[in-house]
């Protein structure tokens, strides 16, 4: 039993797979990396860096205007700018 723990390869405690188009990325966090929350933070950083590199490589624009915003501004233009005034009722 003395030598069993030393020969064993560390098992990953945190795993993630990221599929971007036809590309597949695998990320792992091992036991010796500290607390579980620290491993998750490192894993997230790795995933976000890979995702950023993918976007830069494939020249995906960062800001894509929403079509919904354009149609809503057109609808606002068609509405009358002033509402009719209500007359006050006298008692």
mmCIF file with all atom_site columns, C-alpha atoms in Angstrom:
data_model
loop_
_atom_site.group_PDB
_atom_site.id
_atom_site.type_symbol
_atom_site.label_atom_id
_atom_site.label_alt_id
_atom_site.label_comp_id
_atom_site.label_asym_id
_atom_site.label_entity_id
_atom_site.label_seq_id
_atom_site.pdbx_PDB_ins_code
_atom_site.Cartn_x
_atom_site.Cartn_y
_atom_site.Cartn_z
_atom_site.occupancy
_atom_site.B_iso_or_equiv
_atom_site.pdbx_formal_charge
_atom_site.auth_seq_id
_atom_site.auth_comp_id
_atom_site.auth_asym_id
_atom_site.auth_atom_id
_atom_site.pdbx_PDB_model_num
ATOM 1  C CA . UNK A 1 1  ? 0.000   0.000  0.000   1.00 0.00 ? 1  UNK A CA 1
ATOM 2  C CA . UNK A 1 2  ? 2.952   2.341  0.401   1.00 0.00 ? 2  UNK A CA 1
ATOM 3  C CA . UNK A 1 3  ? 3.735   2.671  -3.309  1.00 0.00 ? 3  UNK A CA 1
ATOM 4  C CA . UNK A 1 4  ? 0.235   2.665  -4.755  1.00 0.00 ? 4  UNK A CA 1
ATOM 5  C CA . UNK A 1 5  ? -0.457  6.381  -4.268  1.00 0.00 ? 5  UNK A CA 1
ATOM 6  C CA . UNK A 1 6  ? 2.880   7.463  -5.773  1.00 0.00 ? 6  UNK A CA 1
ATOM 7  C CA . UNK A 1 7  ? 2.555   5.594  -9.074  1.00 0.00 ? 7  UNK A CA 1
ATOM 8  C CA . UNK A 1 8  ? -0.970  6.758  -9.701  1.00 0.00 ? 8  UNK A CA 1
ATOM 9  C CA . UNK A 1 9  ? -1.444  9.549  -12.246 1.00 0.00 ? 9  UNK A CA 1
ATOM 10 C CA . UNK A 1 10 ? -3.506  12.469 -10.943 1.00 0.00 ? 10 UNK A CA 1
ATOM 11 C CA . UNK A 1 11 ? -7.149  12.198 -11.902 1.00 0.00 ? 11 UNK A CA 1
ATOM 12 C CA . UNK A 1 12 ? -8.827  15.305 -13.281 1.00 0.00 ? 12 UNK A CA 1
ATOM 13 C CA . UNK A 1 13 ? -11.504 16.656 -10.954 1.00 0.00 ? 13 UNK A CA 1
ATOM 14 C CA . UNK A 1 14 ? -12.794 19.312 -13.334 1.00 0.00 ? 14 UNK A CA 1
ATOM 15 C CA . UNK A 1 15 ? -13.391 18.680 -17.031 1.00 0.00 ? 15 UNK A CA 1
ATOM 16 C CA . UNK A 1 16 ? -14.933 20.771 -19.782 1.00 0.00 ? 16 UNK A CA 1
ATOM 17 C CA . UNK A 1 17 ? -15.416 20.315 -23.507 1.00 0.00 ? 17 UNK A CA 1
ATOM 18 C CA . UNK A 1 18 ? -15.923 23.196 -25.902 1.00 0.00 ? 18 UNK A CA 1
ATOM 19 C CA . UNK A 1 19 ? -17.210 22.667 -29.442 1.00 0.00 ? 19 UNK A CA 1
ATOM 20 C CA . UNK A 1 20 ? -16.757 25.638 -31.771 1.00 0.00 ? 20 UNK A CA 1
ATOM 21 C CA . UNK A 1 21 ? -17.898 24.763 -35.254 1.00 0.00 ? 21 UNK A CA 1
ATOM 22 C CA . UNK A 1 22 ? -15.898 21.735 -36.324 1.00 0.00 ? 22 UNK A CA 1
ATOM 23 C CA . UNK A 1 23 ? -13.214 22.321 -33.669 1.00 0.00 ? 23 UNK A CA 1
ATOM 24 C CA . UNK A 1 24 ? -13.274 20.459 -30.347 1.00 0.00 ? 24 UNK A CA 1
ATOM 25 C CA . UNK A 1 25 ? -11.395 21.604 -27.223 1.00 0.00 ? 25 UNK A CA 1
ATOM 26 C CA . UNK A 1 26 ? -10.998 19.699 -23.950 1.00 0.00 ? 26 UNK A CA 1
ATOM 27 C CA . UNK A 1 27 ? -9.935  21.290 -20.656 1.00 0.00 ? 27 UNK A CA 1
ATOM 28 C CA . UNK A 1 28 ? -9.057  19.597 -17.371 1.00 0.00 ? 28 UNK A CA 1
ATOM 29 C CA . UNK A 1 29 ? -8.220  20.664 -13.829 1.00 0.00 ? 29 UNK A CA 1
ATOM 30 C CA . UNK A 1 30 ? -6.265  18.324 -11.570 1.00 0.00 ? 30 UNK A CA 1
ATOM 31 C CA . UNK A 1 31 ? -6.483  17.691 -7.821  1.00 0.00 ? 31 UNK A CA 1
ATOM 32 C CA . UNK A 1 32 ? -3.208  19.426 -6.979  1.00 0.00 ? 32 UNK A CA 1
ATOM 33 C CA . UNK A 1 33 ? -4.432  22.759 -8.391  1.00 0.00 ? 33 UNK A CA 1
ATOM 34 C CA . UNK A 1 34 ? -5.989  23.831 -5.069  1.00 0.00 ? 34 UNK A CA 1
ATOM 35 C CA . UNK A 1 35 ? -9.604  24.369 -4.109  1.00 0.00 ? 35 UNK A CA 1
ATOM 36 C CA . UNK A 1 36 ? -12.413 23.357 -6.417  1.00 0.00 ? 36 UNK A CA 1
ATOM 37 C CA . UNK A 1 37 ? -13.470 26.993 -6.860  1.00 0.00 ? 37 UNK A CA 1
ATOM 38 C CA . UNK A 1 38 ? -9.904  27.907 -7.903  1.00 0.00 ? 38 UNK A CA 1
ATOM 39 C CA . UNK A 1 39 ? -9.876  25.072 -10.438 1.00 0.00 ? 39 UNK A CA 1
ATOM 40 C CA . UNK A 1 40 ? -13.206 26.231 -11.853 1.00 0.00 ? 40 UNK A CA 1
ATOM 41 C CA . UNK A 1 41 ? -11.913 29.802 -12.188 1.00 0.00 ? 41 UNK A CA 1
ATOM 42 C CA . UNK A 1 42 ? -8.801  28.584 -14.025 1.00 0.00 ? 42 UNK A CA 1
ATOM 43 C CA . UNK A 1 43 ? -10.934 26.366 -16.252 1.00 0.00 ? 43 UNK A CA 1
ATOM 44 C CA . UNK A 1 44 ? -13.224 29.280 -17.102 1.00 0.00 ? 44 UNK A CA 1
ATOM 45 C CA . UNK A 1 45 ? -10.217 31.475 -17.953 1.00 0.00 ? 45 UNK A CA 1
ATOM 46 C CA . UNK A 1 46 ? -8.858  28.780 -20.276 1.00 0.00 ? 46 UNK A CA 1
ATOM 47 C CA . UNK A 1 47 ? -12.245 28.401 -21.988 1.00 0.00 ? 47 UNK A CA 1
ATOM 48 C CA . UNK A 1 48 ? -12.715 32.150 -22.418 1.00 0.00 ? 48 UNK A CA 1
ATOM 49 C CA . UNK A 1 49 ? -9.187  32.571 -23.819 1.00 0.00 ? 49 UNK A CA 1
ATOM 50 C CA . UNK A 1 50 ? -9.792  29.763 -26.303 1.00 0.00 ? 50 UNK A CA 1
ATOM 51 C CA . UNK A 1 51 ? -13.163 31.246 -27.264 1.00 0.00 ? 51 UNK A CA 1
ATOM 52 C CA . UNK A 1 52 ? -11.585 34.692 -27.772 1.00 0.00 ? 52 UNK A CA 1
ATOM 53 C CA . UNK A 1 53 ? -8.834  33.209 -29.950 1.00 0.00 ? 53 UNK A CA 1
ATOM 54 C CA . UNK A 1 54 ? -11.465 31.364 -31.992 1.00 0.00 ? 54 UNK A CA 1
ATOM 55 C CA . UNK A 1 55 ? -13.418 34.579 -32.563 1.00 0.00 ? 55 UNK A CA 1
ATOM 56 C CA . UNK A 1 56 ? -10.269 36.469 -33.601 1.00 0.00 ? 56 UNK A CA 1
ATOM 57 C CA . UNK A 1 57 ? -9.159  33.649 -35.896 1.00 0.00 ? 57 UNK A CA 1
ATOM 58 C CA . UNK A 1 58 ? -12.500 33.452 -37.644 1.00 0.00 ? 58 UNK A CA 1
ATOM 59 C CA . UNK A 1 59 ? -12.891 37.252 -37.737 1.00 0.00 ? 59 UNK A CA 1
ATOM 60 C CA . UNK A 1 60 ? -16.263 37.313 -36.032 1.00 0.00 ? 60 UNK A CA 1
ATOM 61 C CA . UNK A 1 61 ? -17.269 40.937 -35.340 1.00 0.00 ? 61 UNK A CA 1
ATOM 62 C CA . UNK A 1 62 ? -17.565 41.818 -31.667 1.00 0.00 ? 62 UNK A CA 1
ATOM 63 C CA . UNK A 1 63 ? -20.562 44.152 -32.054 1.00 0.00 ? 63 UNK A CA 1
ATOM 64 C CA . UNK A 1 64 ? -23.387 42.938 -34.225 1.00 0.00 ? 64 UNK A CA 1
ATOM 65 C CA . UNK A 1 65 ? -26.358 45.318 -34.218 1.00 0.00 ? 65 UNK A CA 1
ATOM 66 C CA . UNK A 1 66 ? -29.682 43.792 -33.347 1.00 0.00 ? 66 UNK A CA 1
ATOM 67 C CA . UNK A 1 67 ? -32.335 43.925 -36.033 1.00 0.00 ? 67 UNK A CA 1
ATOM 68 C CA . UNK A 1 68 ? -34.964 44.217 -33.320 1.00 0.00 ? 68 UNK A CA 1
ATOM 69 C CA . UNK A 1 69 ? -33.602 47.617 -32.286 1.00 0.00 ? 69 UNK A CA 1
ATOM 70 C CA . UNK A 1 70 ? -33.846 48.889 -35.852 1.00 0.00 ? 70 UNK A CA 1
ATOM 71 C CA . UNK A 1 71 ? -37.465 47.816 -36.263 1.00 0.00 ? 71 UNK A CA 1
ATOM 72 C CA . UNK A 1 72 ? -38.464 49.263 -32.898 1.00 0.00 ? 72 UNK A CA 1
ATOM 73 C CA . UNK A 1 73 ? -36.998 52.657 -33.811 1.00 0.00 ? 73 UNK A CA 1
ATOM 74 C CA . UNK A 1 74 ? -39.014 52.629 -37.047 1.00 0.00 ? 74 UNK A CA 1
ATOM 75 C CA . UNK A 1 75 ? -42.181 51.908 -35.088 1.00 0.00 ? 75 UNK A CA 1
ATOM 76 C CA . UNK A 1 76 ? -41.485 54.823 -32.765 1.00 0.00 ? 76 UNK A CA 1
ATOM 77 C CA . UNK A 1 77 ? -41.164 57.171 -35.740 1.00 0.00 ? 77 UNK A CA 1
ATOM 78 C CA . UNK A 1 78 ? -44.590 56.177 -37.044 1.00 0.00 ? 78 UNK A CA 1
ATOM 79 C CA . UNK A 1 79 ? -46.322 56.981 -33.731 1.00 0.00 ? 79 UNK A CA 1
ATOM 80 C CA . UNK A 1 80 ? -47.602 60.538 -33.256 1.00 0.00 ? 80 UNK A CA 1
ATOM 81 C CA . UNK A 1 81 ? -45.219 62.634 -31.226 1.00 0.00 ? 81 UNK A CA 1
ATOM 82 C CA . UNK A 1 82 ? -47.925 64.367 -29.144 1.00 0.00 ? 82 UNK A CA 1
ATOM 83 C CA . UNK A 1 83 ? -50.905 62.787 -27.507 1.00 0.00 ? 83 UNK A CA 1
ATOM 84 C CA . UNK A 1 84 ? -54.195 64.720 -27.511 1.00 0.00 ? 84 UNK A CA 1
ATOM 85 C CA . UNK A 1 85 ? -54.759 66.717 -24.334 1.00 0.00 ? 85 UNK A CA 1
ATOM 86 C CA . UNK A 1 86 ? -57.585 65.652 -22.076 1.00 0.00 ? 86 UNK A CA 1
ATOM 87 C CA . UNK A 1 87 ? -60.006 68.223 -20.902 1.00 0.00 ? 87 UNK A CA 1
ATOM 88 C CA . UNK A 1 88 ? -60.456 68.574 -17.176 1.00 0.00 ? 88 UNK A CA 1
ATOM 89 C CA . UNK A 1 89 ? -63.867 67.812 -15.764 1.00 0.00 ? 89 UNK A CA 1
ATOM 90 C CA . UNK A 1 90 ? -65.406 70.492 -13.612 1.00 0.00 ? 90 UNK A CA 1
ATOM 91 C CA . UNK A 1 91 ? -67.443 69.597 -10.571 1.00 0.00 ? 91 UNK A CA 1
#
